[in-house]
Amino acid sequence: MNPTIDLLNSHRSIRAFTEQPVSQEIINTLVSSGQSAATSSFIQACTVIQIEDKSKRSKLAECAGNQKYVEQAPVFLVFCADMQRHKLACEMHDEEMMSGFTEQFTTATLDCGLFAQNVAIAAESLGLGVVYIGGIRNKIADVSDLLDLPDLVYPVFGMCIGYPDQAPEVKPRLPLAVVLKKDSYINVQDSTLMADYDNIIREYYRSRTGGNKEMSWSEQISGMLTKEARPHMLSYLQSRGYLLK
Amino acid sequence: MNPTIDLLNSHRSIRAFTEQPVSQEIINTLVSSGQSAATSSFIQACTVIQIEDKSKRSKLAECAGNQKYVEQAPVFLVFCADMQRHKLACEMHDEEMMSGFTEQFTTATLDCGLFAQNVAIAAESLGLGVVYIGGIRNKIADVSDLLDLPDLVYPVFGMCIGYPDQAPEVKPRLPLAVVLKKDSYINVQDSTLMADYDNIIREYYRSRTGGNKEMSWSEQISGMLTKEARPHMLSYLQSRGYLLK
């Protein structure tokens, strides 16, 4: 429909990068674009930590389940939900911040999501490739220590950025009819639509792996969601001052 | 740096819209662009409900604290974090989903953030204006009832979309040095930088309101964060199957 929408629709995660460096000027441009995203009640609750230190990169790659590209990517950013500076703002006016509300966790986390998605799009518009790294939450307490995060700051996800050295296909998404509803949540026919979609994803994996992987979306999801999901998250977040009430 | 980055950097919330309608084709295009965003472990946990029904619009506007534009905007979308379809995927394979983990709340919420930000950018690339409506969380249980949301589906925020009938200034963001750090969370000098920024925001409000409003960022934040933040959120989310462990 236009070049920006074409860009959005051509997103795929990039996990292999050329050695071409990305200048600090470009990184600053990306982060500024991130700041331009909407922010809940203007809280601006996202802080980005750019990881240059090789030994920290290597430890982060390990925390993320040995994802080598965390070490190898020209740029690795950690997006943190940050309400520490709000505590400071309150102190500047001799006020005490009321923290710990689930609502605050939600808005600070969403601020990071909107911010990071702008960074991703800005990067892709410059011919760079990106991949989000949720895996740093595997060992989120270690990551927090490594980056000296104070209370009220938690690492939401990382992002590898660099010039692509691979050209994977775009992965087909759920049918529009499953994700767009009118006036009410009606899930009639969702299982029929999902079965059709399962066939599409099975074919996508088959063609991408030369027949070595055959898995539908519902199989993949059911395999994943019958296991515990990072059960340490709640106690970790509470220890940082989030989700206390 | 390029037209996409210029677009990202020119974002401001639009709350007044012309009467020009937005076609269903465009709405579908926007939602498809939303689907193209990255999704945590391919969970695709965002469902959008397009609100056409006038009486529902009016109730939603009321829930959001009488924000008239929720009623008046040509398009109003509610973005829901949705793990109901994952429960269905598990059932399709005779498996029982393990739900309630804080990690799942986090990833489903982030999926909505990334998705919605793509919708916002796609809309702006077509000359439309948008505003996120977090206010629907004021009465989140009522909103859930109104939209017939089942367990494991919660309304994250709404979004008004339409052709702009106003041209507000871009609101200055925190200095880059506050939000971009290297290798470690270092907050030395943050209070000096924040004081400079406070002056910028005070001037922004002064010029925008013809001198009627003078408020710095830290004043605004400290005024807001010394009050409770939607204290009903935790018990509501737990009642929908989220944040139980």
Short mmCIF file of C-alpha atoms in Angstrom, two decimals, chain A residues 57-225:
data_model
loop_
_atom_site.label_atom_id
_atom_site.label_comp_id
_atom_site.label_asym_id
_atom_site.label_seq_id
_atom_site.Cartn_x
_atom_site.Cartn_y
_atom_site.Cartn_z
CA ARG A 57 28.10 -9.95 25.81
CA SER A 58 29.36 -13.43 26.31
CA LYS A 59 27.63 -13.74 29.70
CA LEU A 60 24.38 -12.39 28.23
CA ALA A 61 24.56 -14.90 25.38
CA GLU A 62 24.93 -17.65 27.99
CA CYS A 63 22.01 -16.30 30.08
CA ALA A 64 19.85 -16.32 26.96
CA GLY A 65 20.44 -20.06 26.50
CA ASN A 66 23.66 -19.88 24.48
CA GLN A 67 22.32 -17.76 21.65
CA LYS A 68 25.62 -17.07 19.87
CA TYR A 69 24.26 -14.11 17.91
CA VAL A 70 23.87 -12.18 21.18
CA GLU A 71 27.67 -12.30 21.30
CA GLN A 72 28.26 -11.82 17.59
CA ALA A 73 25.78 -9.14 16.53
CA PRO A 74 27.35 -5.72 15.83
CA VAL A 75 24.87 -4.16 18.28
CA PHE A 76 23.14 -5.60 21.32
CA LEU A 77 20.66 -3.49 23.26
CA VAL A 78 18.89 -4.38 26.49
CA PHE A 79 15.51 -2.66 26.94
CA CYS A 80 14.69 -2.06 30.59
CA ALA A 81 11.39 -1.05 32.15
CA ASP A 82 12.56 1.75 34.39
CA MET A 83 10.63 3.52 37.14
CA GLN A 84 13.77 4.46 39.03
CA ARG A 85 13.82 7.89 37.41
CA HIS A 86 10.23 8.43 38.54
CA LYS A 87 11.31 7.80 42.09
CA LEU A 88 13.96 10.48 41.51
CA ALA A 89 11.32 12.84 40.05
CA CYS A 90 9.23 12.38 43.21
CA GLU A 91 12.29 13.03 45.40
CA MET A 92 12.98 16.26 43.48
CA HIS A 93 9.62 17.46 44.84
CA ASP A 94 9.97 15.93 48.31
CA GLU A 95 7.29 13.39 47.53
CA GLU A 96 7.31 9.66 48.09
CA MET A 97 6.39 7.54 45.09
CA MET A 98 3.67 4.93 45.56
CA SER A 99 5.10 1.94 43.76
CA GLY A 100 4.46 -1.77 43.42
CA PHE A 101 1.14 -1.52 41.55
CA THR A 102 0.47 -4.08 38.81
CA GLU A 103 -0.74 -1.19 36.66
CA GLN A 104 2.73 0.38 36.86
CA PHE A 105 4.39 -2.89 35.84
CA THR A 106 2.00 -3.09 32.89
CA THR A 107 2.56 0.47 31.65
CA ALA A 108 6.34 0.39 32.11
CA THR A 109 6.53 -2.93 30.25
CA LEU A 110 4.30 -1.63 27.44
CA ASP A 111 6.39 1.53 27.17
CA CYS A 112 9.38 -0.73 26.42
CA GLY A 113 7.39 -2.68 23.84
CA LEU A 114 6.31 0.40 21.90
CA PHE A 115 9.77 1.96 22.18
CA ALA A 116 11.56 -1.19 21.00
CA GLN A 117 9.20 -1.72 18.10
CA ASN A 118 10.04 1.77 16.86
CA VAL A 119 13.73 0.91 17.17
CA ALA A 120 13.15 -2.29 15.18
CA ILE A 121 11.31 -0.46 12.40
CA ALA A 122 13.83 2.36 12.23
CA ALA A 123 16.59 -0.27 11.98
CA GLU A 124 14.83 -2.19 9.24
CA SER A 125 14.19 1.03 7.32
CA LEU A 126 17.98 1.46 7.19
CA GLY A 127 18.53 -2.05 5.82
CA LEU A 128 19.48 -3.50 9.20
CA GLY A 129 18.05 -6.73 10.59
CA VAL A 130 16.95 -7.36 14.18
CA VAL A 131 15.90 -10.12 16.52
CA TYR A 132 14.28 -9.68 19.92
CA ILE A 133 15.92 -11.74 22.69
CA GLY A 134 13.37 -12.70 25.34
CA GLY A 135 15.83 -15.39 26.44
CA ILE A 136 17.61 -12.95 28.76
CA ARG A 137 14.66 -13.54 31.10
CA ASN A 138 15.90 -17.12 31.57
CA LYS A 139 18.38 -15.78 34.11
CA ILE A 140 16.90 -12.39 34.72
CA ALA A 141 18.44 -11.90 38.17
CA ASP A 142 21.94 -12.60 36.80
CA VAL A 143 21.33 -10.17 33.94
CA SER A 144 20.20 -7.51 36.42
CA ASP A 145 23.37 -7.97 38.48
CA LEU A 146 25.55 -7.90 35.37
CA LEU A 147 24.08 -4.54 34.30
CA ASP A 148 23.96 -3.07 37.83
CA LEU A 149 20.22 -2.49 37.63
CA PRO A 150 18.78 -0.76 40.69
CA ASP A 151 15.33 -1.38 42.17
CA LEU A 152 12.41 -0.61 39.85
CA VAL A 153 14.46 -1.42 36.74
CA TYR A 154 14.04 -4.79 35.03
CA PRO A 155 15.40 -6.09 31.70
CA VAL A 156 12.39 -6.77 29.45
CA PHE A 157 14.24 -8.16 26.43
CA GLY A 158 17.35 -7.68 24.37
CA MET A 159 17.71 -6.92 20.67
CA CYS A 160 20.47 -7.90 18.25
CA ILE A 161 20.99 -5.44 15.40
CA GLY A 162 23.24 -5.61 12.36
CA TYR A 163 23.39 -5.94 8.58
CA PRO A 164 21.70 -9.23 7.58
CA ASP A 165 23.81 -12.15 6.42
CA GLN A 166 20.75 -14.31 5.75
CA ALA A 167 17.41 -13.84 4.00
CA PRO A 168 14.79 -15.97 5.73
CA GLU A 169 11.21 -16.08 4.49
CA VAL A 170 8.48 -14.11 6.20
CA LYS A 171 6.62 -16.48 8.56
CA PRO A 172 2.87 -16.66 7.84
CA ARG A 173 0.66 -15.23 10.59
CA LEU A 174 -2.76 -16.38 11.86
CA PRO A 175 -5.68 -15.63 9.50
CA LEU A 176 -6.98 -12.08 9.93
CA ALA A 177 -10.40 -13.51 10.84
CA VAL A 178 -8.88 -15.08 13.97
CA VAL A 179 -7.26 -11.91 15.28
CA LEU A 180 -9.77 -9.23 14.19
CA LYS A 181 -13.24 -9.41 15.70
CA LYS A 182 -16.16 -6.99 15.67
CA ASP A 183 -17.88 -5.56 18.77
CA SER A 184 -17.52 -8.77 20.75
CA TYR A 185 -15.10 -11.62 21.36
CA ILE A 186 -16.70 -14.34 19.29
CA ASN A 187 -14.64 -17.46 18.83
CA VAL A 188 -17.02 -19.47 16.69
CA GLN A 189 -15.06 -21.04 13.83
CA ASP A 190 -11.70 -20.27 15.42
CA SER A 191 -10.85 -23.98 15.56
CA THR A 192 -11.64 -24.47 11.84
CA LEU A 193 -9.55 -21.43 10.92
CA MET A 194 -6.75 -22.63 13.19
CA ALA A 195 -6.75 -26.05 11.53
CA ASP A 196 -6.35 -24.38 8.11
CA TYR A 197 -3.55 -22.26 9.51
CA ASP A 198 -1.90 -25.37 10.98
CA ASN A 199 -1.56 -26.70 7.44
CA ILE A 200 0.05 -23.48 6.27
CA ILE A 201 2.62 -23.54 9.07
CA ARG A 202 3.34 -27.25 8.58
CA GLU A 203 4.10 -26.49 4.92
CA TYR A 204 6.19 -23.45 5.86
CA TYR A 205 8.46 -25.54 8.11
CA ARG A 206 8.56 -28.41 5.60
CA SER A 207 9.74 -26.18 2.75
CA ARG A 208 12.14 -24.19 4.94
CA THR A 209 13.87 -27.30 6.33
CA GLY A 210 13.81 -29.45 3.20
CA GLY A 211 11.33 -31.79 4.86
CA ASN A 212 13.25 -32.15 8.15
CA LYS A 213 10.74 -30.32 10.33
CA GLU A 214 7.00 -30.74 10.17
CA MET A 215 5.09 -28.97 12.86
CA SER A 216 1.81 -27.10 12.95
CA TRP A 217 1.23 -23.94 14.99
CA SER A 218 -1.09 -25.64 17.46
CA GLU A 219 1.44 -28.48 17.95
CA GLN A 220 4.22 -25.99 18.59
CA ILE A 221 2.08 -24.00 21.04
CA SER A 222 0.74 -27.04 22.88
CA GLY A 223 4.26 -28.44 23.19
CA MET A 224 5.44 -25.20 24.71
CA LEU A 225 2.51 -24.37 26.98
#
